[in-house]
Coordinates of C-alpha atoms in Angstrom, one line a residue:
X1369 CA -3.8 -20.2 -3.0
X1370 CA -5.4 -20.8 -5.8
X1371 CA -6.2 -18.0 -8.9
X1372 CA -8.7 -18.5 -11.3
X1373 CA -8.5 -16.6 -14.4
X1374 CA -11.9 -16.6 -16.5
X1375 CA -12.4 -17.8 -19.9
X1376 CA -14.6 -16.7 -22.4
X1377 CA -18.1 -18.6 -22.2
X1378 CA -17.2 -19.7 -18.4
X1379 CA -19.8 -19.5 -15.5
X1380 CA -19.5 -19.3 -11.8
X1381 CA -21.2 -22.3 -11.6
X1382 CA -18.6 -24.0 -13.7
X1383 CA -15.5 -22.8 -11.7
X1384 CA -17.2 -23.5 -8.3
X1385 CA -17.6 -26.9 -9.3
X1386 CA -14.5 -27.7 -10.6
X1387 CA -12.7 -26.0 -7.6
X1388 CA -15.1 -27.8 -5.1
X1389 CA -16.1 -24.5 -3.5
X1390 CA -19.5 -22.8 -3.2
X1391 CA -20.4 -20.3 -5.2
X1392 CA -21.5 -18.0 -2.8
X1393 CA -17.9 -18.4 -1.3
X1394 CA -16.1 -17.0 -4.7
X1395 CA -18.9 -14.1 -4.7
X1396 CA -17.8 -13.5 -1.2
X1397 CA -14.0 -13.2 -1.3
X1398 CA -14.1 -11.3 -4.6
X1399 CA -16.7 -9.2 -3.9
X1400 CA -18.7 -10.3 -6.8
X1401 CA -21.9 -8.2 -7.0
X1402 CA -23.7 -10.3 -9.6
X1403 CA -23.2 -14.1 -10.8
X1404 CA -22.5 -12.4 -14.5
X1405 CA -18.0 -13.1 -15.0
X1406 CA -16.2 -11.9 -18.0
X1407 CA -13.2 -13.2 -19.7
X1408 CA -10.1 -12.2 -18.2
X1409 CA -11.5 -11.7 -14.2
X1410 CA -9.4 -12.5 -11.6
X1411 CA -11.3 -15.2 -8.6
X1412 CA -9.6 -15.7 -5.9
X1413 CA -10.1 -19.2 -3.8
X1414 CA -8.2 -19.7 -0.9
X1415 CA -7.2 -23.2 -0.5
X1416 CA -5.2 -25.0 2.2
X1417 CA -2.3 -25.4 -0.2
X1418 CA 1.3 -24.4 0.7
X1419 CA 2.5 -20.7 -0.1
X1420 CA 5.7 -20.2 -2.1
X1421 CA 8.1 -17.8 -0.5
X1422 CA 10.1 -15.7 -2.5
X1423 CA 13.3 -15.1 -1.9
X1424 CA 16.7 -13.4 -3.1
X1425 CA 19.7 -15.5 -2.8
X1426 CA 22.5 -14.0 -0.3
X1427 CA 26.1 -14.2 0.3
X1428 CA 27.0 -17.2 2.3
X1429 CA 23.9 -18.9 1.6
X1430 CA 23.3 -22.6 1.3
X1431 CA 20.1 -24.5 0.6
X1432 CA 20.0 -26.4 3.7
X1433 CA 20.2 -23.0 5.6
X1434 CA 17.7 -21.6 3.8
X1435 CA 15.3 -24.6 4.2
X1436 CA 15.6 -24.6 7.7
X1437 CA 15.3 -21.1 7.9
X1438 CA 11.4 -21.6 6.0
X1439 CA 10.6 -24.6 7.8
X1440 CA 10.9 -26.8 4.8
X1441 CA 13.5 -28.9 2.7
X1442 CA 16.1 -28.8 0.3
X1443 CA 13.9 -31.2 -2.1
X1444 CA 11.0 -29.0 -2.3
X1445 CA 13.0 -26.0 -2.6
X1446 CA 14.6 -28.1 -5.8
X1447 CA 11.2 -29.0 -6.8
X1448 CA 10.1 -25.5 -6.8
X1449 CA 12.9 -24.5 -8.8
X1450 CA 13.7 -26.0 -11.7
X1451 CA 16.5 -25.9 -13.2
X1452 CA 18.6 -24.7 -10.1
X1453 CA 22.1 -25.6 -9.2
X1454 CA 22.1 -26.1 -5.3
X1455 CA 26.2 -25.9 -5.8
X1456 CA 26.4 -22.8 -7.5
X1457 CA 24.0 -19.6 -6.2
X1458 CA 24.2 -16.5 -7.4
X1459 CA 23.9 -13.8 -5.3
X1460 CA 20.5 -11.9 -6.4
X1461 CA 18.1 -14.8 -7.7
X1462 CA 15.0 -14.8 -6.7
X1463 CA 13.7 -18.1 -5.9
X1464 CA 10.6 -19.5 -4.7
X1465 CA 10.6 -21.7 -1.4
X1466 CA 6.9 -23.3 -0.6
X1467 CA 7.0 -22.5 3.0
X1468 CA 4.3 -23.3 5.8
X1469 CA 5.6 -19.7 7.7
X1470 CA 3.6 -17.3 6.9
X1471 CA 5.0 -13.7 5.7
X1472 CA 4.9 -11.5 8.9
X1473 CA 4.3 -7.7 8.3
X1474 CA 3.8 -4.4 10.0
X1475 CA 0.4 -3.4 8.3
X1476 CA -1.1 0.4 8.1
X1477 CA -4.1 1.6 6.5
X1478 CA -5.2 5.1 6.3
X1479 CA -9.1 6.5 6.9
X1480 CA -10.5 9.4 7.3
X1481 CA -12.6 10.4 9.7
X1482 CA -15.8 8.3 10.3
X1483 CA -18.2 7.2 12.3
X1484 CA -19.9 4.6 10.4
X1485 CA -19.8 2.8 7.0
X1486 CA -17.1 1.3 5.1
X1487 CA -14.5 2.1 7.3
X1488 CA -16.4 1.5 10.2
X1489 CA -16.7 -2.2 8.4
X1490 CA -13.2 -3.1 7.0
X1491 CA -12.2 -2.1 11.0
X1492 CA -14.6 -4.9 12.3
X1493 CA -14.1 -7.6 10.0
X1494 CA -10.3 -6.9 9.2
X1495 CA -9.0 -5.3 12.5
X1496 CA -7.0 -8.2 13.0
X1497 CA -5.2 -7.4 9.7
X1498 CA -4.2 -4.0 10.7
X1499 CA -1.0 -3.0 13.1
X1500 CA -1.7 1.1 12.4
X1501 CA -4.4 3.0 11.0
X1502 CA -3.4 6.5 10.2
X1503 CA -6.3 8.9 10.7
X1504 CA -6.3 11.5 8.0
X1505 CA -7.7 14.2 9.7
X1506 CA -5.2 16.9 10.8
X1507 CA -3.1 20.1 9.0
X1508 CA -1.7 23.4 10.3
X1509 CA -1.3 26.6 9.4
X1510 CA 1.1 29.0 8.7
X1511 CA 2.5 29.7 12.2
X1512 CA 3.0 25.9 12.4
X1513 CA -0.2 24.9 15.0
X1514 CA -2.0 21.8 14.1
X1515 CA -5.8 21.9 13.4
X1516 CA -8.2 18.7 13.2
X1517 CA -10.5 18.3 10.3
X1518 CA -13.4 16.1 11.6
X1519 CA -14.1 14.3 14.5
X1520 CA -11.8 11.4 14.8
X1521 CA -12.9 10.3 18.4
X1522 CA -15.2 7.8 16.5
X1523 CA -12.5 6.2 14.8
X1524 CA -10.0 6.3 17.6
X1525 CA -12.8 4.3 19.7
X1526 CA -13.3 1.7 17.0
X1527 CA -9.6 1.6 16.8
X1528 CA -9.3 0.8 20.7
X1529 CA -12.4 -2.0 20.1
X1530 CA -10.6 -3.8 17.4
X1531 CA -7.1 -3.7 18.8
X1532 CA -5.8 -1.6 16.4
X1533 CA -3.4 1.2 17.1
X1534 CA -4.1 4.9 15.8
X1535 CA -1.8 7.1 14.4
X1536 CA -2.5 10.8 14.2
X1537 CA -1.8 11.9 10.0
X1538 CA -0.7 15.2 9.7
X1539 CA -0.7 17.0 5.9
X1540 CA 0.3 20.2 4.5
X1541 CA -3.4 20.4 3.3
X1542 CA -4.7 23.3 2.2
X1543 CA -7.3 24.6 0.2
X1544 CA -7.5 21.3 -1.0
X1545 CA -4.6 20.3 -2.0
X1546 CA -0.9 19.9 -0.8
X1547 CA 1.0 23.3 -0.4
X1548 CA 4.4 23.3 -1.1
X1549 CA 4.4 27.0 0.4
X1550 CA 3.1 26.4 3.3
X1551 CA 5.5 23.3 4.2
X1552 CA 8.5 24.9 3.2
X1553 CA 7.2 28.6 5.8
X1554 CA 7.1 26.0 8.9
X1555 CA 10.2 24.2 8.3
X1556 CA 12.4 27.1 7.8
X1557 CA 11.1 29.0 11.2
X1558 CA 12.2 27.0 14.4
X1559 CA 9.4 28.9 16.1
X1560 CA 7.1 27.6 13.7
X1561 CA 8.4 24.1 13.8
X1562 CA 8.2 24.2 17.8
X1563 CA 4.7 25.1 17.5
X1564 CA 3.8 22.6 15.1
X1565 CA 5.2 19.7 17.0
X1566 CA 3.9 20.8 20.4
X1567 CA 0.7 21.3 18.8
X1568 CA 0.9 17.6 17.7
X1569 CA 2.0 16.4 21.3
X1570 CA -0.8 17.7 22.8
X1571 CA -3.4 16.6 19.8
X1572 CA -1.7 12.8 20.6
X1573 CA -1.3 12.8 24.5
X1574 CA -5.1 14.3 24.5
X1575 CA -7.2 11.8 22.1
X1576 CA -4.7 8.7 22.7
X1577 CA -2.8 8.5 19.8
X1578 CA -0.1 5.3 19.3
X1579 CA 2.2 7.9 17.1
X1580 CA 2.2 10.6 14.4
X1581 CA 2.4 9.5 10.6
X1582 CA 3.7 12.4 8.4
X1583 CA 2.5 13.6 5.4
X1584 CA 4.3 16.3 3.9
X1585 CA 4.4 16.8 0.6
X1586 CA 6.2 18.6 -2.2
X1587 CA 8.7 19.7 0.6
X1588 CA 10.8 22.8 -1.2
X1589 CA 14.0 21.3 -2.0
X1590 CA 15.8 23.9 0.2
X1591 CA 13.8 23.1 3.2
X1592 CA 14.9 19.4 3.5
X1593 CA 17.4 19.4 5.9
X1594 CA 14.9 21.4 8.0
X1595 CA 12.6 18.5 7.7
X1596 CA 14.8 16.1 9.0
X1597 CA 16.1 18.5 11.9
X1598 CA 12.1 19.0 12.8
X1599 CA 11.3 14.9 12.8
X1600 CA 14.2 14.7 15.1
X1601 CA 13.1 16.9 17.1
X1602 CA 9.6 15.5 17.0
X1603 CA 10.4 11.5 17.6
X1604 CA 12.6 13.2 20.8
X1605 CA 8.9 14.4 22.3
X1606 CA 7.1 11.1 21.3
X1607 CA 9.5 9.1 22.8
X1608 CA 8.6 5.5 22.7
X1609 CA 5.5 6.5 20.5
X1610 CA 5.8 5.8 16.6
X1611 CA 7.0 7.8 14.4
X1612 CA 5.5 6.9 10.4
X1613 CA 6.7 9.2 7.4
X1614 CA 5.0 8.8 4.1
X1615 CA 7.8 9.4 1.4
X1616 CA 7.7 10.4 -2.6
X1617 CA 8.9 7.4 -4.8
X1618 CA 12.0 7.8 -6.4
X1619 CA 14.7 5.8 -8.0
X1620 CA 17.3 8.4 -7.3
X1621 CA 18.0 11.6 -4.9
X1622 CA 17.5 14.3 -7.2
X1623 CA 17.9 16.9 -4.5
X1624 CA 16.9 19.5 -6.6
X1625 CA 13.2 18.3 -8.0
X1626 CA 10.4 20.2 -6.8
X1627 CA 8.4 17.0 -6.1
X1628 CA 10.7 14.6 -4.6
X1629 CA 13.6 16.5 -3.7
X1630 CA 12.7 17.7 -0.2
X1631 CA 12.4 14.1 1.3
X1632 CA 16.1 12.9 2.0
X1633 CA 16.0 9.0 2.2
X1634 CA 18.9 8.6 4.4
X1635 CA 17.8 11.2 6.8
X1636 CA 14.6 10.2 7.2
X1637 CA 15.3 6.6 7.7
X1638 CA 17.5 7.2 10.5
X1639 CA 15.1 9.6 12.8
X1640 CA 11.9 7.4 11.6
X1641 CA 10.1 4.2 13.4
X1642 CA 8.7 3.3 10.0
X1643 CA 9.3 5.3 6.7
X1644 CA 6.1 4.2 4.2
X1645 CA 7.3 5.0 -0.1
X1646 CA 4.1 5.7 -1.5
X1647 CA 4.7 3.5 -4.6
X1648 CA 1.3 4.2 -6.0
X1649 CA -0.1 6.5 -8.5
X1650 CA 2.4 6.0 -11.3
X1651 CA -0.7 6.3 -13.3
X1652 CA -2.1 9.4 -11.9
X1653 CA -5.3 11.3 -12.4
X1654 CA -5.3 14.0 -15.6
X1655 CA -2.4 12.3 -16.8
X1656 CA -2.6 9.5 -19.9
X1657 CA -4.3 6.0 -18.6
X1658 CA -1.6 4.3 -17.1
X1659 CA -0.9 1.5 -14.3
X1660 CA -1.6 2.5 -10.7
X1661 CA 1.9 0.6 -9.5
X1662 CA 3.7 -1.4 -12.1
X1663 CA 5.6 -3.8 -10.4
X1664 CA 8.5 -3.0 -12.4
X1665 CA 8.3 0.4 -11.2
X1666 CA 7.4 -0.7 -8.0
X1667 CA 11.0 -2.6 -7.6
X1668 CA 13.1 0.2 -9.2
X1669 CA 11.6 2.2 -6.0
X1670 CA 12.1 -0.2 -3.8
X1671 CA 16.2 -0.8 -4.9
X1672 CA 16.9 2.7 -4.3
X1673 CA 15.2 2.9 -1.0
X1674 CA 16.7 0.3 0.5
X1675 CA 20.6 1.7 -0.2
X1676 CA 19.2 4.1 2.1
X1677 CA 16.3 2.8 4.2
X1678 CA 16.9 -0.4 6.4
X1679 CA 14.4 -2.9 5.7
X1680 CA 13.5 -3.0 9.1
X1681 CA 11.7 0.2 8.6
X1682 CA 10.5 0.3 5.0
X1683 CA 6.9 -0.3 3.8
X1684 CA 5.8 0.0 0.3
X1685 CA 2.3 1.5 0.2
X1686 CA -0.3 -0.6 -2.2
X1687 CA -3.3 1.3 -3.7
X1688 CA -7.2 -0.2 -3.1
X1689 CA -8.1 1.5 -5.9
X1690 CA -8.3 2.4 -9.7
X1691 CA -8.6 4.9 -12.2
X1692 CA -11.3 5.2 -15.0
X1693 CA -9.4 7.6 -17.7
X1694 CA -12.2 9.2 -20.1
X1695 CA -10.0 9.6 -23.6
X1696 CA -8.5 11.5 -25.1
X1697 CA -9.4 13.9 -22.4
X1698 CA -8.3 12.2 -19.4
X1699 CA -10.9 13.6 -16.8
X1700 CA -9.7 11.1 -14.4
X1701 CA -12.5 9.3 -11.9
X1702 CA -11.1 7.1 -8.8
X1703 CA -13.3 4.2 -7.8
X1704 CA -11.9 1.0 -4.9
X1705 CA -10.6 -1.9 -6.8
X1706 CA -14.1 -3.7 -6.0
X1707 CA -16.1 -1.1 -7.7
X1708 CA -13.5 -1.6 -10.8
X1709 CA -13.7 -5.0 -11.0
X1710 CA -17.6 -4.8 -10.8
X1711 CA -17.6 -2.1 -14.1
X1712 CA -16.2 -4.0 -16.3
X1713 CA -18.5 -6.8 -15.5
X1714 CA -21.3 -4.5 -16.1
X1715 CA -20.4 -2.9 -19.2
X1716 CA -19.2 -6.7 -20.4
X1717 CA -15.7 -5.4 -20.6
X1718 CA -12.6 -8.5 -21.0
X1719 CA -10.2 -7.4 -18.9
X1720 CA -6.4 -8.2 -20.2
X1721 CA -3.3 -8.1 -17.9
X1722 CA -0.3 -6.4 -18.4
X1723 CA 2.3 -8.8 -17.6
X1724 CA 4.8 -6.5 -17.9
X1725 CA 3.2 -3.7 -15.1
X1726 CA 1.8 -6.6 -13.6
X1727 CA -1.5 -4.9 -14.0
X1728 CA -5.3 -5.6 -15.4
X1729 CA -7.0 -3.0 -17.7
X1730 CA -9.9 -2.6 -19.7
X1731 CA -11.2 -0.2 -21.7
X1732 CA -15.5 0.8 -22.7
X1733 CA -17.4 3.1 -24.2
X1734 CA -20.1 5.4 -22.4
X1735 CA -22.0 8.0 -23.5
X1736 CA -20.3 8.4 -26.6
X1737 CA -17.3 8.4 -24.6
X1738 CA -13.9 6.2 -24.2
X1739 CA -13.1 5.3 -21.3
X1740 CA -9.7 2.9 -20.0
X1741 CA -9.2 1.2 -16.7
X1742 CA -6.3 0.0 -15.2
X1743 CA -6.8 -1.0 -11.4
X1744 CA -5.6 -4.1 -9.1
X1745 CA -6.9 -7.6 -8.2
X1746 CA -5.6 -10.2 -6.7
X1747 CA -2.8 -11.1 -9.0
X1748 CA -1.5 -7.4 -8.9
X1749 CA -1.2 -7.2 -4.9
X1750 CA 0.1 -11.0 -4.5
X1751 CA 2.8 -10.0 -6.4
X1752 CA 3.6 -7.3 -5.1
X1753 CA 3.2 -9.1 -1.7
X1754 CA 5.3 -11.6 -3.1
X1755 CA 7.9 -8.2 -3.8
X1756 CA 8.2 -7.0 -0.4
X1757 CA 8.5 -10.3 1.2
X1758 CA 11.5 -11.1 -1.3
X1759 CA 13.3 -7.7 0.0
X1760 CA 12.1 -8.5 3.1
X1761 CA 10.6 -5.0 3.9
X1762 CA 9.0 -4.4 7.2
X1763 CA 5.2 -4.5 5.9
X1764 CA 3.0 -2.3 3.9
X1765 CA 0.2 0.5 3.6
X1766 CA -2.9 0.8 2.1
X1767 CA -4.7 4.0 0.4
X1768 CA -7.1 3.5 1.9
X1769 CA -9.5 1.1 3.9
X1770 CA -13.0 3.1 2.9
X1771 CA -12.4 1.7 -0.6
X1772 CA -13.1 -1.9 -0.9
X1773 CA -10.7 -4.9 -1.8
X1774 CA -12.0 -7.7 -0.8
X1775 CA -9.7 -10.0 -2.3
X1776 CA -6.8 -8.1 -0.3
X1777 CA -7.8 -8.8 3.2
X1778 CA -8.8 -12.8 2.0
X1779 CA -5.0 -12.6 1.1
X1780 CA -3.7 -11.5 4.2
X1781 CA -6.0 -13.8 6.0
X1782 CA -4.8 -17.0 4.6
X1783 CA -0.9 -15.8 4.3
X1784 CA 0.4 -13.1 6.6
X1785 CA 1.1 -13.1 9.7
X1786 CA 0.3 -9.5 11.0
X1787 CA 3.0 -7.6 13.4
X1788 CA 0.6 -6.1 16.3

């Protein structure tokens, strides 16, 4: 692939040329809204070229086993890495093999309820991209029955029409927001958690659900166990359909935190099909302008997860999206990673990268007002692509399809192999 980073003064006339591609192609893929660039924008071009793998060395590894495993040779493994001993490797470097096997990944995406629009579009034109999409459309209440929130028969059609597979979400959702109380009154009554799951087998059996995907947050600390006990109990009734829990990021157990304390990695990884760690919103709205998902942060998250999550079942969710901080109040606004891209080209905004988050930002002033962005593009989610292929997780999410990434779905189009 190839990754064009502007330069101050260039046009997209300029870059097309050199690059031999039309212009109207790099609009396209990047989801350009005007010829206008700015210094520091990332173009993706997607080019017949190779991909480099990465990968972490292993015990009882050897080059030539490694090669063959990728489909390619010692020499351009060499090539690739200069520098490298092929006697001596340490257990833990992260090398980079060109490899003409694509990555192959369970993908999810999450939507809410629809019946037309962007949605509607990213499911026509990137169906084929997509293993699961979770329908966020469902809570309960306090006696534990499940309620539906919109009419998701629309989206479970498209689904069916572009072969991908539906997963019924289920939130502790409430007055708009999530409700630690009522999550931790259903888990600690087994009346409550009986009615909640049969609830959800009849919501599933009924509309043609592949699977539930949980979504229960800020879980009391003391209700925890219970959690696990009720998923249990809940894969038991779906039997052969999937079970997908959504998970807090942490880089350690802390059992007693309000926040992350009431999802138990090791428990939930053995009941679960898939167990998605939402390693997004390190940079979170109201708090100071920060990256979305550092990829330092990201990998930290990622460690401790897998001492307790196989990597046969672990997804790391990527956000489509960014946030525009107003400072120094930080009123927070969230807008796709398209629309983001597009701002700072129309407020003339260079846009840096953080190569230590792994992250673009820019800042501008509105209205007598400072604002600073920090979204993703396609150098963001390639690495982190290039992350979870090197830990060899399972796949990835993405919050969520109505906001558009253009540059995303070009990637997974030219280098993944999607697990249907």
């Amino acid at each position: 692939m190839t990754i064009i980073i502007v330069k101050k003064g260039e046009s997209l006339w300029e870059i097309a040329k050199k690059n031999k591609v039309d212009p109207s192609r790099i609009i396209e893929v990047n989801g350009l809204e005007s010829t206008t660039l700015v210094p520091g924008l990332a173009l993706y071009i997607p080019d017949a070229n190779v991909v480099n793998r990465r990968y972490l060395i292993k015990s009882l590894d050897s080059l030539d086993g490694i090669a063959n495993r990728f489909g390619t040779s010692v020499a351009s493994i060499m090539k690739a890495n200069p520098g490298m001993d092929a006697n001596s490797l340490d257990v833990g470097t992260e090398i980079m093999i060109p490899s003409p096997y694509k990555n192959q990944l369970i993908t999810l995406g999450f939507a809410f309820p629809s019946s037309e629009g962007v949605v509607f579009e990213t499911l026509e034109n990137n169906g084929d991209k997509l293993s699961y999409l979770a329908i966020v459309a469902y809570s309960f209440n306090e006696e534990g029955y499940a309620f539906v929130d919109g009419d998701d028969l629309p989206l479970i059609a498209k689904c069916e029409q572009t072969g991908v597979t539906p997963l019924l979400m289920i939130r502790n959702f409430q007055d708009g927001d999530f409700d630690a109380d009522l999550a931790g009154g259903v888990l600690t009554s087994s009346v409550y958690r009986r009615n909640l799951i049969n609830s959800l087998l009849n919501f599933v059996r009924e509309k043609g659900y592949g699977g539930v995907s949980m979504d229960i947050e800020f879980i009391p600390p003391a209700r925890r166990s219970d959690y696990v006990v009720f998923l249990k109990e809940l894969k038991e009734g779906l039997n052969e359909l999937i079970l997908h829990v959504n998970v807090h990021a942490k880089t350690a157990d802390n059992p007693e935190n309000r926040i992350v304390g009431g999802h138990d990695y090791q428990g939930i990884g053995e009941v679960a099909d898939l167990v998605a760690v939402m390693t997004i919103d390190y940079g979170y709205p109201t708090g100071p302008p920060e990256p979305i998902s550092p990829l330092w942060w990201m990998v930290e998250v990622l460690r401790y997860a897998l001492t307790n999550i196989p990597e046969y079942k672990l997804q790391s969710a990527f956000p489509m999206y960014g946030y525009d901080w107003i400072v120094p109040s930080n009123e927070t606004k969230a807008l796709s990673a398209k629309n983001a891209q597009n701002l700072a080209i129309a407020t003339g905004s260079e846009i840096t990268f953080d190569t230590s988050a792994t992250s673009p930002t820019y800042s501008y002033r509105r209205e007598n007002s400072d604002h600073v962005v920090w979204f993703e593009d396609i150098r963001s989610i390639s690495a982190k692509y290039e992350t979870i292929d090197s830990y060899e997780l399972i796949g990835a999410t993405y919050w969520q399809i109505g906001l558009e990434f253009p540059q995303n779905w070009a990637f997974i189009k030219q280098n993944i192999m999607t697990i249907k």
